[in-house]
Amino acid sequence: MTRFDDDHKRKADNAPDPAARQSAETWWEVLVHSVKGTGGDPTSGPLRRAVILLAVPMVLEMVMESLFAVVDIYFVSKLGDHAMAGVALTESGITIIYTLAAGLSIGVTAMVARRVGEGDRDGAARAAAQAIFLGVLVALAFGVCGVVFAADILRIMGADPEVVAVGLPYTRIMFGGNIVILLLFLLNAAFRGAGDAAIAMRVLWIANGLNIVLDPLLIFGVGPFPELGVMGAAIATTIGRGIAVLVQLHTLLRRGGTLRIRRPHLRVQPAIMMRLVRLSATGTLQTFIATASWIGLIRVTAEFGAEALAGYVIAIRIILFAILPAWGLSNAAATMVGQGLGAGDPDRAERAVWISCKMNLAFLGAVGLVFLVFAPQIVGIFGGTGTATATAVDGLRIVSIGFVFYAYGMVLTAAFNGAGAVWTPTILNFFCFWLWEIPLAWTLAFPAGLGPNGVFIAMTVSFSTLAVVSAVLFKRGTWRKAAV
């Protein structure tokens, strides 16, 4: 069986040094350690082993996160194109909450990882506590506004009266319960920054397990459960995430945890709060620029009718199912960079990034090939009309062509964030998505007459552009000097 250091295996087997024993582990043993969270400190030992210890649970965590979208759309697709359109428009509108959650997560991961690398566990716990306070405040504000203006949000997104009528309950529940989205993101970001990726993975397993069970029960009214239609999907998702958040809080507060929040941490600490806000504000702007482009793209697609919009939804959900696990490798790179810089070893941080890039290339390259060959069969699982199916198949094939480039772009963007150099990907996102992707999508869809396919082509081109420019900037090395 393949080993990490075959040349020194015999010597390592008899060595008392834990690092030497690690070099003799099999790949399977490392995978088991990564899932159990028993692999030790990722800031030391063989680098490839450390990347795998962090990446495997983060990949599995992202698989679970992507299942939320796929499971919901699978069951909602049985209710028709208007139901799918309502869910799609709600998800597009609620991207502002995902944006804030992701932006805050960037700051949380960077701060916690840097403090852990410095050996300051107490400082890491204080950063996590401040993140919770920010998340609660943001959730309250958006929850009230989302519930009150739910119908207006759908209309602004281009919904016709029938889509508004079908999607309104889903929209209100998703906005009203957005606190579970924010806290789930932020607390998992803290666990990842501390190198406790296995915990973040497990809470997503809990959330998805509940969602998968409750979705059909509440949507279709199985057994004693009421038939709630689209609203049932929102309730199931919110319950699943809510239970997961309770598990996260229990883990953070219990004795003996790697990242433990104690009573002294549970107060507002202005200096730490402002530092987190500074990082998170830029991270939020960065994520907003990227996610706002999705709103622009879905708005262009909506001009071609509910069937085309349903096809777009199916394609994007399948693509996200592939992309989100790849973000696990990217998150591992971010954590390794933050901890490496905190420990004063930027060379180790850089090597970890390139290792993660190669792993991501292998993964997304294989997924892209599968999508190109089996797109009709994959799309067929989700139903839809003939027009919706045709749009989804074309979209899946077009976007998957860019996976090879985007594999590097994802990791490099996360690496900048892990270092605290959050302005670099923010500026890149602005140019690649707002000044390049959206105008190109409109031009290809309308003047060039490519319809929805023009939107998918624009996505592929813009993501590939981002990857190439990110690689050039990362090699310059200015990220090594970023302060957190």
Short mmCIF file of C-alpha atoms in Angstrom, two decimals:
data_model
loop_
_atom_site.label_atom_id
_atom_site.label_comp_id
_atom_site.label_asym_id
_atom_site.label_seq_id
_atom_site.Cartn_x
_atom_site.Cartn_y
_atom_site.Cartn_z
CA MET A 1 0.00 0.00 0.00
CA THR A 2 1.23 3.53 -0.76
CA ARG A 3 2.96 5.26 2.16
CA PHE A 4 3.88 8.88 2.79
CA ASP A 5 7.56 8.15 3.27
CA ASP A 6 8.47 4.66 2.10
CA ASP A 7 12.21 5.38 2.18
CA HIS A 8 12.14 5.90 5.93
CA LYS A 9 9.40 3.47 6.87
CA ARG A 10 11.57 0.99 8.77
CA LYS A 11 13.23 3.71 10.78
CA ALA A 12 9.91 5.46 11.46
CA ASP A 13 8.18 2.31 12.70
CA ASN A 14 10.66 1.97 15.55
CA ALA A 15 10.99 5.69 16.31
CA PRO A 16 9.47 7.21 19.45
CA ASP A 17 8.98 10.54 17.64
CA PRO A 18 5.28 11.00 16.67
CA ALA A 19 6.29 12.88 13.52
CA ALA A 20 8.41 9.93 12.43
CA ARG A 21 5.56 7.50 13.03
CA GLN A 22 3.25 9.75 11.01
CA SER A 23 5.51 9.36 7.99
CA ALA A 24 4.85 5.60 7.98
CA GLU A 25 1.07 5.85 7.98
CA THR A 26 -0.92 4.49 5.07
CA TRP A 27 -3.25 6.73 3.10
CA TRP A 28 -6.19 4.82 4.57
CA GLU A 29 -5.00 5.45 8.13
CA VAL A 30 -4.69 9.15 7.45
CA LEU A 31 -8.19 9.25 5.96
CA VAL A 32 -9.58 7.55 9.07
CA HIS A 33 -7.78 10.03 11.33
CA SER A 34 -9.11 12.95 9.30
CA VAL A 35 -12.74 11.84 9.63
CA LYS A 36 -12.40 11.05 13.34
CA GLY A 37 -10.48 14.27 14.04
CA THR A 38 -7.67 12.33 15.71
CA GLY A 39 -4.81 13.24 13.38
CA GLY A 40 -3.03 15.65 15.70
CA ASP A 41 -1.71 19.14 15.05
CA PRO A 42 -1.84 20.11 11.33
CA THR A 43 0.78 22.82 11.86
CA SER A 44 3.51 20.19 12.17
CA GLY A 45 4.48 16.90 10.56
CA PRO A 46 4.39 15.91 6.88
CA LEU A 47 2.72 18.65 4.84
CA ARG A 48 0.68 16.47 2.51
CA ARG A 49 -0.66 14.59 5.54
CA ALA A 50 -1.65 17.87 7.21
CA VAL A 51 -3.51 19.04 4.09
CA ILE A 52 -5.41 15.75 3.89
CA LEU A 53 -6.28 15.82 7.60
CA LEU A 54 -7.95 19.19 7.10
CA ALA A 55 -9.25 18.72 3.56
CA VAL A 56 -11.14 15.43 3.87
CA PRO A 57 -13.59 16.53 6.60
CA MET A 58 -13.91 19.95 4.92
CA VAL A 59 -14.76 18.29 1.60
CA LEU A 60 -17.32 16.08 3.32
CA GLU A 61 -18.68 19.15 5.12
CA MET A 62 -19.18 20.91 1.78
CA VAL A 63 -20.80 17.80 0.33
CA MET A 64 -23.33 18.03 3.14
CA GLU A 65 -23.86 21.75 2.52
CA SER A 66 -24.45 21.13 -1.18
CA LEU A 67 -26.98 18.41 -0.34
CA PHE A 68 -29.29 21.06 1.13
CA ALA A 69 -29.76 22.59 -2.30
CA VAL A 70 -29.91 19.32 -4.23
CA VAL A 71 -32.34 17.59 -1.87
CA ASP A 72 -34.70 20.57 -1.76
CA ILE A 73 -34.80 21.04 -5.52
CA TYR A 74 -35.23 17.29 -6.07
CA PHE A 75 -38.42 17.18 -4.03
CA VAL A 76 -39.69 20.63 -5.05
CA SER A 77 -39.24 19.72 -8.73
CA LYS A 78 -42.14 17.27 -8.26
CA LEU A 79 -44.39 20.31 -7.63
CA GLY A 80 -43.78 21.87 -11.06
CA ASP A 81 -41.74 24.62 -12.75
CA HIS A 82 -43.42 27.49 -10.89
CA ALA A 83 -42.52 25.96 -7.55
CA MET A 84 -38.92 25.54 -8.67
CA ALA A 85 -38.86 29.11 -9.96
CA GLY A 86 -40.11 30.36 -6.57
CA VAL A 87 -37.37 28.48 -4.75
CA ALA A 88 -34.76 29.73 -7.23
CA LEU A 89 -35.76 33.37 -6.84
CA THR A 90 -35.85 33.06 -3.05
CA GLU A 91 -32.40 31.52 -3.00
CA SER A 92 -31.16 34.32 -5.24
CA GLY A 93 -32.66 36.94 -2.93
CA ILE A 94 -31.35 35.27 0.19
CA THR A 95 -27.84 35.28 -1.25
CA ILE A 96 -27.32 38.52 0.63
CA ILE A 97 -27.53 36.50 3.86
CA TYR A 98 -25.22 33.82 2.51
CA THR A 99 -22.92 36.67 1.47
CA LEU A 100 -22.81 38.11 4.98
CA ALA A 101 -22.33 34.66 6.47
CA ALA A 102 -19.50 33.86 4.07
CA GLY A 103 -17.92 37.29 4.55
CA LEU A 104 -17.97 37.00 8.32
CA SER A 105 -16.64 33.46 7.99
CA ILE A 106 -13.59 34.72 6.11
CA GLY A 107 -12.69 36.98 9.03
CA VAL A 108 -13.45 34.32 11.63
CA THR A 109 -11.32 31.65 9.95
CA ALA A 110 -8.41 34.04 9.41
CA MET A 111 -8.41 35.30 13.01
CA VAL A 112 -8.90 31.93 14.68
CA ALA A 113 -6.30 30.22 12.47
CA ARG A 114 -3.73 32.96 13.10
CA ARG A 115 -4.27 32.83 16.88
CA VAL A 116 -4.02 29.02 16.87
CA GLY A 117 -0.81 29.21 14.86
CA GLU A 118 0.56 31.60 17.47
CA GLY A 119 -0.46 29.23 20.26
CA ASP A 120 -3.08 31.68 21.62
CA ARG A 121 -6.13 29.45 22.16
CA ASP A 122 -7.74 32.00 24.45
CA GLY A 123 -7.52 34.63 21.70
CA ALA A 124 -9.08 32.18 19.25
CA ALA A 125 -12.03 31.63 21.62
CA ARG A 126 -12.55 35.39 22.01
CA ALA A 127 -12.66 35.81 18.23
CA ALA A 128 -15.27 33.04 17.94
CA ALA A 129 -17.45 34.64 20.64
CA GLN A 130 -17.42 38.02 18.88
CA ALA A 131 -18.44 36.30 15.65
CA ILE A 132 -21.54 34.91 17.37
CA PHE A 133 -22.56 38.37 18.56
CA LEU A 134 -22.20 39.80 15.04
CA GLY A 135 -24.15 36.92 13.54
CA VAL A 136 -27.10 37.35 15.89
CA LEU A 137 -27.37 41.10 15.21
CA VAL A 138 -27.24 40.65 11.45
CA ALA A 139 -29.79 37.82 11.54
CA LEU A 140 -32.34 39.85 13.52
CA ALA A 141 -32.19 42.75 11.09
CA PHE A 142 -32.56 40.66 7.96
CA GLY A 143 -35.13 38.35 9.48
CA VAL A 144 -37.59 41.17 10.14
CA CYS A 145 -37.07 42.83 6.76
CA GLY A 146 -37.27 39.53 4.88
CA VAL A 147 -40.58 38.48 6.43
CA VAL A 148 -42.23 41.88 5.91
CA PHE A 149 -41.07 42.41 2.33
CA ALA A 150 -41.01 38.80 1.08
CA ALA A 151 -43.50 39.37 -1.76
CA ASP A 152 -41.68 42.49 -2.92
CA ILE A 153 -38.39 40.59 -2.99
CA LEU A 154 -39.89 37.98 -5.31
CA ARG A 155 -41.37 40.62 -7.61
CA ILE A 156 -38.09 42.52 -7.82
CA MET A 157 -36.40 39.26 -8.80
CA GLY A 158 -38.77 38.93 -11.76
CA ALA A 159 -41.45 36.56 -10.41
CA ASP A 160 -44.87 36.60 -12.06
CA PRO A 161 -48.02 36.52 -9.84
CA GLU A 162 -48.27 32.72 -9.89
CA VAL A 163 -44.64 32.27 -8.84
CA VAL A 164 -45.15 34.82 -6.04
CA ALA A 165 -48.20 32.96 -4.79
CA VAL A 166 -46.40 29.61 -4.75
CA GLY A 167 -43.05 30.80 -3.43
CA LEU A 168 -44.12 33.35 -0.78
CA PRO A 169 -44.34 30.93 2.21
CA TYR A 170 -40.93 29.51 1.36
CA THR A 171 -39.44 33.00 1.13
CA ARG A 172 -40.83 34.16 4.48
CA ILE A 173 -39.64 31.10 6.39
CA MET A 174 -36.16 31.14 4.88
CA PHE A 175 -35.67 34.83 5.69
CA GLY A 176 -37.31 34.58 9.10
CA GLY A 177 -35.09 31.67 10.13
CA ASN A 178 -31.90 33.05 8.66
CA ILE A 179 -30.19 33.07 12.08
CA VAL A 180 -29.52 29.35 11.73
CA ILE A 181 -27.78 29.96 8.39
CA LEU A 182 -25.52 32.63 9.83
CA LEU A 183 -24.58 30.78 13.00
CA LEU A 184 -24.01 27.51 11.16
CA PHE A 185 -21.58 29.26 8.80
CA LEU A 186 -19.77 31.25 11.50
CA LEU A 187 -19.32 28.50 14.05
CA ASN A 188 -18.07 26.07 11.43
CA ALA A 189 -15.63 28.75 10.25
CA ALA A 190 -14.30 28.95 13.82
CA PHE A 191 -13.91 25.17 14.02
CA ARG A 192 -12.10 25.10 10.67
CA GLY A 193 -9.75 27.90 11.71
CA ALA A 194 -8.86 25.93 14.84
CA GLY A 195 -8.11 22.86 12.72
CA ASP A 196 -11.18 21.07 14.11
CA ALA A 197 -12.63 20.33 10.68
CA ALA A 198 -14.15 17.00 11.74
CA ILE A 199 -16.59 18.76 14.08
CA ALA A 200 -17.76 21.11 11.31
CA MET A 201 -18.32 18.06 9.13
CA ARG A 202 -20.38 16.21 11.72
CA VAL A 203 -22.84 19.03 12.38
CA LEU A 204 -23.56 19.24 8.64
CA TRP A 205 -24.26 15.51 8.67
CA ILE A 206 -26.83 16.10 11.38
CA ALA A 207 -28.43 19.02 9.55
CA ASN A 208 -28.67 17.16 6.25
CA GLY A 209 -29.88 13.94 7.78
CA LEU A 210 -32.81 15.78 9.31
CA ASN A 211 -33.47 17.72 6.09
CA ILE A 212 -33.48 14.57 3.94
CA VAL A 213 -35.95 12.87 6.27
CA LEU A 214 -38.23 15.87 6.84
CA ASP A 215 -38.36 17.17 3.25
CA PRO A 216 -40.66 14.49 1.75
CA LEU A 217 -42.66 14.21 4.97
CA LEU A 218 -43.53 17.92 5.09
CA ILE A 219 -43.70 18.67 1.36
CA PHE A 220 -46.03 15.78 0.43
CA GLY A 221 -47.74 15.13 3.78
CA VAL A 222 -46.53 11.57 4.40
CA GLY A 223 -48.31 9.76 7.24
CA PRO A 224 -49.39 12.08 10.08
CA PHE A 225 -47.45 15.05 8.67
CA PRO A 226 -49.38 17.88 6.96
CA GLU A 227 -48.93 18.47 3.22
CA LEU A 228 -47.18 21.85 3.14
CA GLY A 229 -45.79 21.94 -0.40
CA VAL A 230 -42.92 24.37 -0.96
CA MET A 231 -43.29 25.70 2.59
CA GLY A 232 -42.45 22.22 3.89
CA ALA A 233 -39.02 22.39 2.23
CA ALA A 234 -38.24 25.64 4.06
CA ILE A 235 -39.39 24.24 7.42
CA ALA A 236 -37.36 21.04 6.99
CA THR A 237 -34.20 22.96 6.07
CA THR A 238 -34.58 25.39 8.97
CA ILE A 239 -35.16 22.62 11.53
CA GLY A 240 -32.13 20.68 10.27
CA ARG A 241 -29.85 23.69 10.48
CA GLY A 242 -31.26 24.75 13.85
CA ILE A 243 -30.49 21.41 15.49
CA ALA A 244 -26.98 21.54 14.03
CA VAL A 245 -26.41 24.99 15.56
CA LEU A 246 -27.41 23.68 18.98
CA VAL A 247 -24.82 20.92 18.62
CA GLN A 248 -22.19 23.50 17.64
CA LEU A 249 -22.92 25.63 20.70
CA HIS A 250 -22.80 22.61 22.98
CA THR A 251 -19.40 21.65 21.52
CA LEU A 252 -17.99 25.15 21.98
CA LEU A 253 -19.14 25.42 25.59
CA ARG A 254 -18.24 21.95 26.81
CA ARG A 255 -15.05 21.22 28.75
CA GLY A 256 -12.13 19.72 26.87
CA GLY A 257 -12.98 21.00 23.42
CA THR A 258 -10.20 22.17 21.11
CA LEU A 259 -11.89 25.54 20.76
CA ARG A 260 -13.75 26.31 23.99
CA ILE A 261 -15.72 29.46 24.76
CA ARG A 262 -15.88 30.22 28.49
CA ARG A 263 -17.91 32.76 30.44
CA PRO A 264 -15.27 35.57 30.28
CA HIS A 265 -15.41 35.38 26.49
CA LEU A 266 -19.17 36.02 26.41
CA ARG A 267 -19.01 39.79 26.44
CA VAL A 268 -18.50 42.35 23.72
CA GLN A 269 -14.81 43.15 23.36
CA PRO A 270 -14.51 46.25 21.14
CA ALA A 271 -10.90 45.80 20.01
CA ILE A 272 -11.44 42.22 18.82
CA MET A 273 -14.85 43.10 17.44
CA MET A 274 -13.46 45.94 15.32
CA ARG A 275 -10.62 43.79 14.02
CA LEU A 276 -13.12 41.12 13.04
CA VAL A 277 -15.43 43.70 11.47
CA ARG A 278 -12.54 45.09 9.44
CA LEU A 279 -11.65 41.70 8.02
CA SER A 280 -15.24 40.62 7.65
CA ALA A 281 -16.37 43.85 5.99
CA THR A 282 -13.88 43.35 3.20
CA GLY A 283 -14.70 39.65 3.06
CA THR A 284 -18.40 40.44 2.90
CA LEU A 285 -17.83 42.93 0.09
CA GLN A 286 -15.80 40.29 -1.69
CA THR A 287 -18.51 37.67 -1.36
CA PHE A 288 -21.26 40.16 -2.17
CA ILE A 289 -19.57 41.06 -5.44
CA ALA A 290 -19.43 37.38 -6.37
CA THR A 291 -22.95 36.47 -5.26
CA ALA A 292 -24.52 39.63 -6.69
CA SER A 293 -23.31 38.45 -10.07
CA TRP A 294 -25.48 35.34 -9.58
CA ILE A 295 -28.47 37.60 -9.04
CA GLY A 296 -27.64 39.42 -12.26
CA LEU A 297 -27.32 36.15 -14.15
CA ILE A 298 -30.61 34.76 -12.91
CA ARG A 299 -32.27 38.07 -13.76
CA VAL A 300 -31.04 37.75 -17.36
CA THR A 301 -32.22 34.13 -17.51
CA ALA A 302 -35.68 35.05 -16.14
CA GLU A 303 -36.32 37.02 -19.35
CA PHE A 304 -36.60 33.72 -21.22
CA GLY A 305 -39.50 32.41 -19.09
CA ALA A 306 -40.17 30.04 -16.19
CA GLU A 307 -39.05 26.95 -18.12
CA ALA A 308 -35.62 28.41 -18.91
CA LEU A 309 -35.34 29.61 -15.31
CA ALA A 310 -36.17 26.13 -14.02
CA GLY A 311 -33.47 24.68 -16.29
CA TYR A 312 -30.98 27.22 -14.98
CA VAL A 313 -31.86 26.23 -11.40
CA ILE A 314 -31.36 22.54 -12.09
CA ALA A 315 -27.99 23.11 -13.77
CA ILE A 316 -26.69 25.47 -11.08
CA ARG A 317 -27.77 23.18 -8.25
CA ILE A 318 -25.94 20.26 -9.84
CA ILE A 319 -22.87 22.43 -10.45
CA LEU A 320 -22.90 23.66 -6.85
CA PHE A 321 -23.11 20.06 -5.72
CA ALA A 322 -19.74 19.55 -7.44
CA ILE A 323 -18.21 22.93 -6.59
CA LEU A 324 -18.98 23.00 -2.87
CA PRO A 325 -16.96 19.86 -2.02
CA ALA A 326 -14.06 21.45 -3.91
CA TRP A 327 -14.36 24.41 -1.57
CA GLY A 328 -13.40 21.96 1.18
CA LEU A 329 -9.90 21.77 -0.27
CA SER A 330 -9.91 25.54 -0.58
CA ASN A 331 -10.88 25.95 3.07
CA ALA A 332 -8.09 23.58 4.05
CA ALA A 333 -5.63 25.79 2.18
CA ALA A 334 -7.00 28.89 3.96
CA THR A 335 -6.52 27.27 7.37
CA MET A 336 -3.01 26.06 6.52
CA VAL A 337 -2.03 29.55 5.34
CA GLY A 338 -3.38 31.24 8.47
CA GLN A 339 -1.78 28.76 10.84
CA GLY A 340 1.48 28.75 8.86
CA LEU A 341 1.79 32.53 8.99
CA GLY A 342 0.89 32.53 12.68
CA ALA A 343 3.66 29.99 13.31
CA GLY A 344 6.14 32.09 11.30
CA ASP A 345 6.46 29.55 8.46
CA PRO A 346 5.12 31.14 5.23
CA ASP A 347 7.00 28.65 3.03
CA ARG A 348 5.02 25.77 4.51
CA ALA A 349 1.83 27.76 3.94
CA GLU A 350 2.68 28.29 0.25
CA ARG A 351 3.55 24.64 -0.35
CA ALA A 352 0.22 23.64 1.21
CA VAL A 353 -1.62 25.89 -1.23
CA TRP A 354 -0.03 24.34 -4.32
CA ILE A 355 -0.68 20.83 -2.99
CA SER A 356 -4.33 21.77 -2.49
CA CYS A 357 -4.49 23.19 -6.03
CA LYS A 358 -3.30 19.91 -7.54
CA MET A 359 -5.77 17.88 -5.49
CA ASN A 360 -8.60 20.19 -6.51
CA LEU A 361 -7.57 19.94 -10.16
CA ALA A 362 -7.76 16.15 -10.03
CA PHE A 363 -11.18 16.24 -8.36
CA LEU A 364 -12.89 18.90 -10.47
CA GLY A 365 -11.29 17.65 -13.67
CA ALA A 366 -12.85 14.24 -13.10
CA VAL A 367 -16.24 15.75 -12.20
CA GLY A 368 -16.18 17.96 -15.30
CA LEU A 369 -15.56 14.93 -17.50
CA VAL A 370 -18.51 13.10 -15.94
CA PHE A 371 -20.77 16.12 -16.53
CA LEU A 372 -19.74 16.39 -20.17
CA VAL A 373 -20.49 12.74 -20.88
CA PHE A 374 -23.51 12.07 -18.67
CA ALA A 375 -25.28 15.45 -18.51
CA PRO A 376 -28.65 14.18 -19.89
CA GLN A 377 -28.78 11.30 -17.41
CA ILE A 378 -27.82 13.52 -14.46
CA VAL A 379 -30.34 16.23 -15.35
CA GLY A 380 -33.04 13.63 -15.91
CA ILE A 381 -33.05 12.84 -12.19
CA PHE A 382 -34.53 16.28 -11.46
CA GLY A 383 -37.40 16.23 -13.94
CA GLY A 384 -38.69 19.46 -15.46
CA THR A 385 -40.22 20.21 -18.85
CA GLY A 386 -38.49 19.59 -22.16
CA THR A 387 -37.28 23.19 -22.35
CA ALA A 388 -36.02 23.14 -18.76
CA THR A 389 -34.19 19.87 -19.33
CA ALA A 390 -32.53 21.09 -22.53
CA THR A 391 -31.39 24.30 -20.84
CA ALA A 392 -29.98 22.38 -17.87
CA VAL A 393 -28.07 19.89 -20.04
CA ASP A 394 -26.46 22.66 -22.10
CA GLY A 395 -25.62 24.65 -18.99
CA LEU A 396 -24.06 21.69 -17.21
CA ARG A 397 -21.78 20.93 -20.16
CA ILE A 398 -20.77 24.52 -20.82
CA VAL A 399 -19.87 25.38 -17.21
CA SER A 400 -18.02 22.12 -16.59
CA ILE A 401 -15.52 23.02 -19.32
CA GLY A 402 -14.09 25.68 -16.98
CA PHE A 403 -13.68 23.35 -13.98
CA VAL A 404 -10.01 22.71 -14.75
CA PHE A 405 -9.20 26.42 -14.45
CA TYR A 406 -11.51 27.12 -11.56
CA ALA A 407 -9.96 24.34 -9.46
CA TYR A 408 -6.91 26.58 -9.03
CA GLY A 409 -8.92 29.80 -8.70
CA MET A 410 -10.95 28.47 -5.78
CA VAL A 411 -7.91 27.45 -3.76
CA LEU A 412 -5.89 30.59 -4.48
CA THR A 413 -8.79 32.89 -3.56
CA ALA A 414 -9.23 31.07 -0.25
CA ALA A 415 -5.48 31.24 0.38
CA PHE A 416 -5.49 35.03 0.10
CA ASN A 417 -8.36 35.14 2.59
CA GLY A 418 -6.65 32.77 5.00
CA ALA A 419 -3.62 35.06 5.00
CA GLY A 420 -5.80 38.09 5.73
CA ALA A 421 -5.07 39.61 2.28
CA VAL A 422 -8.81 39.91 1.67
CA TRP A 423 -8.63 42.92 -0.65
CA THR A 424 -6.88 40.97 -3.41
CA PRO A 425 -9.75 38.56 -4.19
CA THR A 426 -12.25 41.36 -3.54
CA ILE A 427 -10.82 43.47 -6.35
CA LEU A 428 -10.50 40.43 -8.59
CA ASN A 429 -14.15 39.55 -8.01
CA PHE A 430 -15.24 43.07 -8.92
CA PHE A 431 -13.44 43.06 -12.25
CA CYS A 432 -14.13 39.44 -13.21
CA PHE A 433 -17.79 39.26 -12.21
CA TRP A 434 -19.29 42.74 -12.40
CA LEU A 435 -17.27 44.36 -15.17
CA TRP A 436 -16.76 41.18 -17.18
CA GLU A 437 -19.26 38.38 -16.45
CA ILE A 438 -22.61 40.23 -16.31
CA PRO A 439 -22.06 42.43 -19.40
CA LEU A 440 -20.77 39.39 -21.29
CA ALA A 441 -23.82 37.32 -20.24
CA TRP A 442 -26.23 40.00 -21.49
CA THR A 443 -24.32 40.44 -24.74
CA LEU A 444 -24.21 36.72 -25.49
CA ALA A 445 -27.81 36.09 -24.40
CA PHE A 446 -29.47 38.93 -26.35
CA PRO A 447 -27.45 40.67 -29.09
CA ALA A 448 -25.56 37.45 -29.92
CA GLY A 449 -28.80 35.45 -29.75
CA LEU A 450 -27.45 32.58 -27.64
CA GLY A 451 -30.24 32.79 -25.05
CA PRO A 452 -29.63 31.08 -21.70
CA ASN A 453 -26.51 29.41 -23.11
CA GLY A 454 -24.92 32.84 -23.32
CA VAL A 455 -25.27 33.13 -19.54
CA PHE A 456 -23.50 29.80 -19.00
CA ILE A 457 -20.69 30.72 -21.40
CA ALA A 458 -20.15 33.99 -19.52
CA MET A 459 -19.86 32.08 -16.25
CA THR A 460 -17.20 29.77 -17.68
CA VAL A 461 -15.16 32.61 -19.16
CA SER A 462 -15.25 34.79 -16.03
CA PHE A 463 -14.30 31.98 -13.63
CA SER A 464 -11.40 30.96 -15.86
CA THR A 465 -10.20 34.56 -15.99
CA LEU A 466 -10.29 34.77 -12.20
CA ALA A 467 -8.18 31.61 -11.87
CA VAL A 468 -5.42 32.78 -14.21
CA VAL A 469 -5.07 36.23 -12.64
CA SER A 470 -5.14 34.78 -9.10
CA ALA A 471 -2.23 32.46 -9.90
CA VAL A 472 -0.14 35.37 -11.17
CA LEU A 473 -0.80 37.48 -8.09
CA PHE A 474 -0.23 34.64 -5.62
CA LYS A 475 3.23 33.97 -7.01
CA ARG A 476 4.21 37.56 -6.21
CA GLY A 477 3.99 36.70 -2.49
CA THR A 478 2.64 39.96 -1.05
CA TRP A 479 0.06 37.92 0.91
CA ARG A 480 2.89 36.80 3.24
CA LYS A 481 2.96 40.26 4.84
CA ALA A 482 -0.77 40.58 5.59
CA ALA A 483 -1.69 41.37 9.20
CA VAL A 484 -4.63 39.83 11.08
#
